[in-house]
Short mmCIF file of C-alpha atoms and ligand atoms in Angstrom, two decimals:
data_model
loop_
_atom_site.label_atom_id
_atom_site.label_comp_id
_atom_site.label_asym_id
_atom_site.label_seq_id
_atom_site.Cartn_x
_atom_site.Cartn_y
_atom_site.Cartn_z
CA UNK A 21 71.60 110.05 108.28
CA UNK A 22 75.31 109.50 109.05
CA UNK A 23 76.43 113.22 108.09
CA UNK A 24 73.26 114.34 109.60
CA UNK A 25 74.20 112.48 112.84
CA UNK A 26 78.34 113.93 112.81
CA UNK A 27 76.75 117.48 112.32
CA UNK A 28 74.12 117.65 114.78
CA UNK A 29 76.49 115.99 117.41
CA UNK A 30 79.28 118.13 116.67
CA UNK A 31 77.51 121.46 117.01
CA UNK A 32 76.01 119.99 120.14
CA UNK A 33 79.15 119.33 121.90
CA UNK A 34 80.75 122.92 120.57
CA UNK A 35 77.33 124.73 121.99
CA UNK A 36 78.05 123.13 125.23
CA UNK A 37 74.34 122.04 124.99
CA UNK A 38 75.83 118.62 126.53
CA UNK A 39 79.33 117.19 127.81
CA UNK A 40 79.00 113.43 126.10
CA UNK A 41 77.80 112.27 122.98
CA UNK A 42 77.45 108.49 123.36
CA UNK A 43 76.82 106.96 119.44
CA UNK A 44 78.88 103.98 117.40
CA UNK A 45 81.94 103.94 115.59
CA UNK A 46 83.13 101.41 113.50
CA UNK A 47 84.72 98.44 115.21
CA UNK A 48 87.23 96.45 115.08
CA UNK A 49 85.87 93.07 113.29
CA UNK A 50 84.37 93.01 110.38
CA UNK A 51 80.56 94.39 110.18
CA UNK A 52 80.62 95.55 113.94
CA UNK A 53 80.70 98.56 115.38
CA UNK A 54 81.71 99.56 118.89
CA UNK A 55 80.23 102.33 121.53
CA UNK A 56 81.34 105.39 121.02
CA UNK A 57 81.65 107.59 123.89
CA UNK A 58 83.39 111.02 123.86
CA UNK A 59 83.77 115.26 124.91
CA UNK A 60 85.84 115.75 122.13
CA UNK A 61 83.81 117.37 119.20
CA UNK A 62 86.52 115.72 116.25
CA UNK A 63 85.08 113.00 117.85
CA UNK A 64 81.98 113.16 116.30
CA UNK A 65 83.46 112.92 112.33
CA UNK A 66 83.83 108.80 113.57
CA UNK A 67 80.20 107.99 114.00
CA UNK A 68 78.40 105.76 111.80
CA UNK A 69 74.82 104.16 111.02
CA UNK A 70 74.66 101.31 109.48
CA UNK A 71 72.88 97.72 110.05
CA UNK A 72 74.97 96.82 112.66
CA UNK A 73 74.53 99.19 115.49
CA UNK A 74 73.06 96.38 117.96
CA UNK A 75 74.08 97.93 120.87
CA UNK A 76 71.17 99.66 123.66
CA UNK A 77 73.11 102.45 124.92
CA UNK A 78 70.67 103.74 127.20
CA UNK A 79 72.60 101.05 129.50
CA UNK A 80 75.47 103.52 129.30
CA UNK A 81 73.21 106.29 130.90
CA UNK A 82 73.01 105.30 134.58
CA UNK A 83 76.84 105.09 134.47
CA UNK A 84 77.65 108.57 132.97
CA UNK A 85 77.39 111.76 134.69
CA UNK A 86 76.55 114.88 132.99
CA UNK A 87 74.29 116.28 129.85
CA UNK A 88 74.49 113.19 127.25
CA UNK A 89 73.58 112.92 123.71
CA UNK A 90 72.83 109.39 122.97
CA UNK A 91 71.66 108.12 119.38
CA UNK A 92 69.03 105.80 120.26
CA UNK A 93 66.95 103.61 117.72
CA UNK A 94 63.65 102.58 118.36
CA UNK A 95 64.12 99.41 121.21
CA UNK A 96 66.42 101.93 122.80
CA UNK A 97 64.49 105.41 123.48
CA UNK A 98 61.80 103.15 125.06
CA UNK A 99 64.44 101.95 127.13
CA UNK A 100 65.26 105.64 127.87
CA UNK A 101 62.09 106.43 128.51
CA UNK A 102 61.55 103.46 130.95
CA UNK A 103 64.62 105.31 133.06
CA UNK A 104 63.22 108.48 133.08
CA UNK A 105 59.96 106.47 134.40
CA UNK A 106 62.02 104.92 136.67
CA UNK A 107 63.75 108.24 137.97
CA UNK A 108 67.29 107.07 137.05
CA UNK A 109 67.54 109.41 133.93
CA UNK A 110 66.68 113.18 134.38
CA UNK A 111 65.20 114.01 130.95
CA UNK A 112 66.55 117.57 130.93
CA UNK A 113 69.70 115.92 131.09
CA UNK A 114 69.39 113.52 127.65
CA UNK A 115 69.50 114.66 123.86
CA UNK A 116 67.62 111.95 122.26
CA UNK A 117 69.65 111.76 118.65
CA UNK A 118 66.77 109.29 116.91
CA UNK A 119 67.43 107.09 114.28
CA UNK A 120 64.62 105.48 112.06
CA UNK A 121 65.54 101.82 112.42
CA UNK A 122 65.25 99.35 109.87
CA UNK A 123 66.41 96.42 111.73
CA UNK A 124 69.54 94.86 112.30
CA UNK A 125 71.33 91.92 110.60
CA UNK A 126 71.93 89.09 112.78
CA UNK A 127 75.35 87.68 111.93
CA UNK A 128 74.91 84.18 113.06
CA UNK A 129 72.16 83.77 110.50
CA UNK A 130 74.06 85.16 107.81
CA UNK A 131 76.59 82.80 108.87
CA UNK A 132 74.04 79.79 109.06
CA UNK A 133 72.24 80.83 105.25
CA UNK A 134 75.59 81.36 103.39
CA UNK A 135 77.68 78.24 105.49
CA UNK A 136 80.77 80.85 105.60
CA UNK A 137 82.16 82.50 108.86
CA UNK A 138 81.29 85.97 109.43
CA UNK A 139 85.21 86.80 108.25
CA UNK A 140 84.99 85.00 105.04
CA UNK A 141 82.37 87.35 103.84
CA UNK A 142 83.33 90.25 101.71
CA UNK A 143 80.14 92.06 102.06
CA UNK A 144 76.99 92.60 103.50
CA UNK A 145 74.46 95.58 102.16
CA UNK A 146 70.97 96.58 102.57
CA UNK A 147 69.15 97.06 99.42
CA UNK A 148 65.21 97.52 100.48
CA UNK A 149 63.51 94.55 101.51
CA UNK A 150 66.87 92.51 100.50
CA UNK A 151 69.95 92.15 102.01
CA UNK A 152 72.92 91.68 99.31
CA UNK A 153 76.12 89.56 100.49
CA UNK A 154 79.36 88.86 98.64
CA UNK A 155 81.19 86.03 99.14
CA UNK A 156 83.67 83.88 96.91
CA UNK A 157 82.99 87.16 94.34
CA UNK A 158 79.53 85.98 94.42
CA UNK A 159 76.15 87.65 95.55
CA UNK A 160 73.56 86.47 96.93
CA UNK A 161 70.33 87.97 98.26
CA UNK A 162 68.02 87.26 101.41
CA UNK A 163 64.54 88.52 102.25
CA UNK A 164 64.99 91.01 105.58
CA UNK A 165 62.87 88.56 107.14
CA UNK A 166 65.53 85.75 106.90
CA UNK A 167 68.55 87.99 108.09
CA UNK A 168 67.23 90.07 110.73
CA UNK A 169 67.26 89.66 114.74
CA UNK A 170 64.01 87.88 115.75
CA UNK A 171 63.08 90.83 117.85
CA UNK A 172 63.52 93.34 114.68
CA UNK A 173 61.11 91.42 113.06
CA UNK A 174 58.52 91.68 115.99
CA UNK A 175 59.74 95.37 116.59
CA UNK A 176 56.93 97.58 117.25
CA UNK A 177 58.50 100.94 117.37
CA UNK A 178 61.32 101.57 114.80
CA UNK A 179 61.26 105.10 115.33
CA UNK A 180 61.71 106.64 118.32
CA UNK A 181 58.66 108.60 119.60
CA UNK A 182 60.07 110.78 122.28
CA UNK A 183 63.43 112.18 120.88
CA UNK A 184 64.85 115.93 120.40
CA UNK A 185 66.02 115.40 116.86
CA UNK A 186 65.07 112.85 113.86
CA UNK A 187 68.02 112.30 111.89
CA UNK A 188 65.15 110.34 109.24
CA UNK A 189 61.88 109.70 107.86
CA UNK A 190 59.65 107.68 110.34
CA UNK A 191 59.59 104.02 109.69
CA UNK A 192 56.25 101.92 110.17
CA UNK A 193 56.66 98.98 112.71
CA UNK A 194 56.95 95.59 112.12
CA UNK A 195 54.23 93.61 110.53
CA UNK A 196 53.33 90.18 113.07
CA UNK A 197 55.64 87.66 111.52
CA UNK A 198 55.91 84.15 112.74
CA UNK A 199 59.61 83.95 111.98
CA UNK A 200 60.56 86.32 115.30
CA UNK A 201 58.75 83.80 118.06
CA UNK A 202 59.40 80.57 116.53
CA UNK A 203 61.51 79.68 119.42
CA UNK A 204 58.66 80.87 121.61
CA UNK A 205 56.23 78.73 119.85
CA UNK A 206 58.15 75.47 119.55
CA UNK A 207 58.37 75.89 123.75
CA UNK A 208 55.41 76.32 124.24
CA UNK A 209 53.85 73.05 121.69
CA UNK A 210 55.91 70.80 123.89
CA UNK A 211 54.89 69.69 127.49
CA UNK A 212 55.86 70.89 130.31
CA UNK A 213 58.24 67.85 131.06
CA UNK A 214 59.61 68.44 128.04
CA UNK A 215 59.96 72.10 128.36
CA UNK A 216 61.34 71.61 131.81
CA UNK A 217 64.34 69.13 130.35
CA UNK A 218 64.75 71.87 127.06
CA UNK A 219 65.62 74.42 130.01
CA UNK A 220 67.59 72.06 132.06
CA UNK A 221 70.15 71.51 129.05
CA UNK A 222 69.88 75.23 127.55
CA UNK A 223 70.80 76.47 131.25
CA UNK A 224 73.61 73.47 132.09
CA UNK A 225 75.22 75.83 129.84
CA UNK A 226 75.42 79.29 131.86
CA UNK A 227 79.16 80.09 132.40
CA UNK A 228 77.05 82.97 134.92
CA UNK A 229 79.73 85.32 133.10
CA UNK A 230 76.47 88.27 133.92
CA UNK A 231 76.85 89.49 130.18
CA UNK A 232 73.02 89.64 129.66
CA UNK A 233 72.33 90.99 133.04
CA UNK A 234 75.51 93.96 132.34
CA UNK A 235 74.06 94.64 129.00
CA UNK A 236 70.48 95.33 129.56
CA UNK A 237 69.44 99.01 131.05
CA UNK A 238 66.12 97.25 132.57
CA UNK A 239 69.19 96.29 135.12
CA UNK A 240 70.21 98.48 137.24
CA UNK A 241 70.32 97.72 140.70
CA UNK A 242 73.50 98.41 142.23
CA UNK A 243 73.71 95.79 143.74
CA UNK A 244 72.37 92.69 142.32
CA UNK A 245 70.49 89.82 144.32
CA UNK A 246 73.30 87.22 143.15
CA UNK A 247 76.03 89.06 144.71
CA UNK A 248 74.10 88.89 148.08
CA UNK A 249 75.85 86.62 150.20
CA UNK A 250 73.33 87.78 153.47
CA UNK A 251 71.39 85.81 152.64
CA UNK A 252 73.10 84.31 149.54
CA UNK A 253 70.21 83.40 147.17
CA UNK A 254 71.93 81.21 144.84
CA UNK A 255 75.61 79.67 144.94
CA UNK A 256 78.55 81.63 142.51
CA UNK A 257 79.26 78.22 141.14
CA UNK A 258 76.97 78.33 137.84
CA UNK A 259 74.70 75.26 138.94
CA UNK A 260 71.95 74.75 136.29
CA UNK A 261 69.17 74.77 139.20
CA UNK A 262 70.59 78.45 140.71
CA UNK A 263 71.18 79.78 136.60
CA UNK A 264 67.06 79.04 136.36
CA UNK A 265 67.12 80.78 139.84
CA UNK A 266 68.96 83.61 138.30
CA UNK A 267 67.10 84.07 135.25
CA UNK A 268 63.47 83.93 136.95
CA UNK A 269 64.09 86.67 139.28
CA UNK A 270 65.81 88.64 136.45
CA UNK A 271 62.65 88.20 133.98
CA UNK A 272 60.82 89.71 137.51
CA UNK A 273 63.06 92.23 138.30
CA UNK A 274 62.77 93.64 134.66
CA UNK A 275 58.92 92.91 133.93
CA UNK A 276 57.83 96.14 132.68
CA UNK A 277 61.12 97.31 131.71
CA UNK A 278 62.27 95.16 129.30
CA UNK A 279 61.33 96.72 126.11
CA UNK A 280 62.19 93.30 123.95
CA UNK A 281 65.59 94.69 122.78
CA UNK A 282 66.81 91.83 122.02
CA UNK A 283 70.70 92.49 123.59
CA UNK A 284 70.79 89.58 126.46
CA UNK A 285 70.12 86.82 123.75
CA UNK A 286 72.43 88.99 121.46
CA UNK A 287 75.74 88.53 124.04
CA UNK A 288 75.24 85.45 125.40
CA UNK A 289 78.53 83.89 124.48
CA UNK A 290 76.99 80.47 124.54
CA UNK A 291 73.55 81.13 122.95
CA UNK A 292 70.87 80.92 125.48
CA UNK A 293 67.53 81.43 123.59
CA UNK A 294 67.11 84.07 126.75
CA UNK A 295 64.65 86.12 124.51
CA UNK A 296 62.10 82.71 124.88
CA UNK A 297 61.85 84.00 128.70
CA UNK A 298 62.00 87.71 127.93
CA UNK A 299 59.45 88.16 125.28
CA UNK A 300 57.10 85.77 127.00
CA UNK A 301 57.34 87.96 130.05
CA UNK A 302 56.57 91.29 128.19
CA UNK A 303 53.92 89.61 126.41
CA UNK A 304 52.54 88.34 129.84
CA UNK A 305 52.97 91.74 130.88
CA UNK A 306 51.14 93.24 127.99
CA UNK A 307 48.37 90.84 128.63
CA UNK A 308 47.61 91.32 132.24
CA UNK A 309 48.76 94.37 132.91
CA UNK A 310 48.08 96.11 129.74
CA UNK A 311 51.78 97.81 129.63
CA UNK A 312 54.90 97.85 127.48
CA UNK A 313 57.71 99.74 128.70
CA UNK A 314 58.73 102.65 127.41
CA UNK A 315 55.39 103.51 125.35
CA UNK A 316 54.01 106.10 126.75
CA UNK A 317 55.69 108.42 128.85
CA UNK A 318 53.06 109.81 130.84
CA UNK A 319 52.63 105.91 131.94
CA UNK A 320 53.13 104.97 135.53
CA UNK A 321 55.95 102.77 136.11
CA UNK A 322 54.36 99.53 136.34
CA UNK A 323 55.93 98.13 139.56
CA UNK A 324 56.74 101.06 141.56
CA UNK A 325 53.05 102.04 142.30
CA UNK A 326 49.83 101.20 143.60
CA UNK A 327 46.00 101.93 143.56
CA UNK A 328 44.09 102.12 146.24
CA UNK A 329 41.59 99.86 144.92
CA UNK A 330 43.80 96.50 144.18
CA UNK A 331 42.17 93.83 145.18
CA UNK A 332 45.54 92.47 147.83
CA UNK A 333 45.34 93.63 150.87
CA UNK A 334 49.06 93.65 151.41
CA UNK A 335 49.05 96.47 148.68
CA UNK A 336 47.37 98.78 150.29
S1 SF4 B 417 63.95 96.27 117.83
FE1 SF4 B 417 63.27 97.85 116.37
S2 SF4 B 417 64.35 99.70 116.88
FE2 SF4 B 417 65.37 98.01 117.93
S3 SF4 B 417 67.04 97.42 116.58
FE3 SF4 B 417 65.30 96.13 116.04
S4 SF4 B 417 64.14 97.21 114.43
FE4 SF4 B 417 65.59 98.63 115.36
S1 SF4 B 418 75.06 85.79 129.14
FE1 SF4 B 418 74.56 83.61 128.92
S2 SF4 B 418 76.28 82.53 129.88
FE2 SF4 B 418 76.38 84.66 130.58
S3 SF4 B 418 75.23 84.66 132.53
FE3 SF4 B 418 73.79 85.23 130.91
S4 SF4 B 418 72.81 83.26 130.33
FE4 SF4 B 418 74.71 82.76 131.44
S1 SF4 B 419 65.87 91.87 129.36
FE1 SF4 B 419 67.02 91.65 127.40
S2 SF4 B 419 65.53 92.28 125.86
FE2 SF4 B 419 64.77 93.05 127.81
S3 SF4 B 419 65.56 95.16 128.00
FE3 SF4 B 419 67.04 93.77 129.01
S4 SF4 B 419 68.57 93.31 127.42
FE4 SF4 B 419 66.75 94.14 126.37
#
């Protein structure tokens, strides 16, 4: 897939069929990568695919001007399709590179099942259903379903539907497994008391540094409601009561966006289980409204219209 992906983007950018390819390269820490975003064809000999390109780079795609080609797994062409939806991505102007995903390794349980930092590992491979690591010139194996993001393992569109070339063969989505709402279900066996306290503490913790609201491409306003200050709808200072405020009318603002990604829980730098508040909001969504973003592109945008028969007046 890797060669695959260098070739196609290469003779993209030297057909002047677009002016960016947007993709990962290897970064600099150990089993990351980085965005890559470039013009320059030589460029293209520095992507990679591996299990550890966590990044959804349609974010990158309201900022950039110009023809892009983007290499988008599954979580992030429905993201690109829920721009297009949205008008904020011109689909003429987007070569969907799609890769076949097979989930992504989520370090800090790697860290938590082998009791070593992420740097004291020598290795980490994908072999199948099993994920190999070496450490102290020892291996040992996991099951996917211990190693993976929780939203990989609830991920129901590996492969991206709309895209303009496969680099793979299609993958099949993720069977229901318990392990990727756990968090979800432990919230929602407690009361509402306790639930209320569990958010209180989770949320004392907000630094408000914005890193899940910059990283998510359901956000895009230009201007976002907590940088209002006329009227100023909750105080800079990150005050647990105003980071609840903040996260409520973000799970709104993206509600029928968010595609389940996974990336705000992925960045928070002091490990907000955010994804208990987005995933219960897309499966609210789901449920009422009968909608996941980024599905089906001949979909209506689910907040930006109306039916003349809704049953609220103030719709109409
Ligand atoms: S949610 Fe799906 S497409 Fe996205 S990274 Fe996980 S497995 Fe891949
Ligand atoms: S990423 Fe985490 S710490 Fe930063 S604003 Fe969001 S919830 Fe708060
Ligand atoms: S709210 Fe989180 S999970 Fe949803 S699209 Fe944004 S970054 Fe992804």
């Amino acid at each position: 897939m890797e060669q695959k992906l260098r070739q196609e983007a290469k003779a993209l950018l030297e057909q002047n069929k677009v002016d960016w390819i947007i993709g990962f390269e290897p970064g600099s820490l150990k089993f990351t990568t980085t965005p890559l975003i470039t013009k320059d064809k030589d460029d293209t000999d520095r992507l990679v695919i591996n299990p550890f390109i966590v990044n959804n780079l349609a974010n990158f795609l309201t900022e950039i001007k110009g023809r892009v080609g983007i290499v988008a797994k599954g979580c992030d062409s429905r993201s690109i399709v829920s721009l297009i939806q949205d008008n904020k991505v011109v689909r003429e102007d987007v070569v969907i590179l799609a890769v076949p995903c097979p989930g992504m390794i989520d370090l800090a349980k790697v860290e938590r099942l082998v009791g070593k930092d992420r740097d004291e590992l020598d290795d980490i491979t994908r072999e199948g259903d099993k994920v190999v690591i070496k450490v102290d010139g020892e291996k040992k194996e996991f099951s996917t379903t211990q190693v993976l993001f929780d939203h990989c393992l609830a991920c129901e569109l590996p492969t991206p539907q709309e895209y303009d070339i496969l680099l793979g063969e299609p993958r099949p989505p993720a069977p229901e497994l318990v392990a990727s709402g756990e968090d979800i279900a432990r919230l929602k066996g407690i009361s509402p008391a306790e639930r209320w306290e569990s958010w209180e503490n989770e949320l004392s913790r907000c630094i408000r540094c914005y890193a899940c609201r910059n990283v998510c491409p359901a956000c895009f306003c230009q201007r976002c409601f907590v940088e209002e200050t006329e009227p100023q709808w909750v105080m800079p200072v990150p005050r647990w009561q105003d980071n609840l405020i903040f996260q409520i009318v973000r799970n709104i603002h993206v509600a029928g966006r968010c595609t389940d990604c996974g990336e705000c829980e992925r960045v928070c730098p002091v490990n907000i289980p955010l994804r208990s508040l987005t995933r219960e909001m897309y499966d609210l969504v789901d449920e009422l409204f009968h909608f996941k973003a980024g599905m089906d592109k001949e979909a209506l945008p689910l907040m930006t219209h109306y039916e003349q028969e809704e049953a609220e007046d103030f719709f109409r």
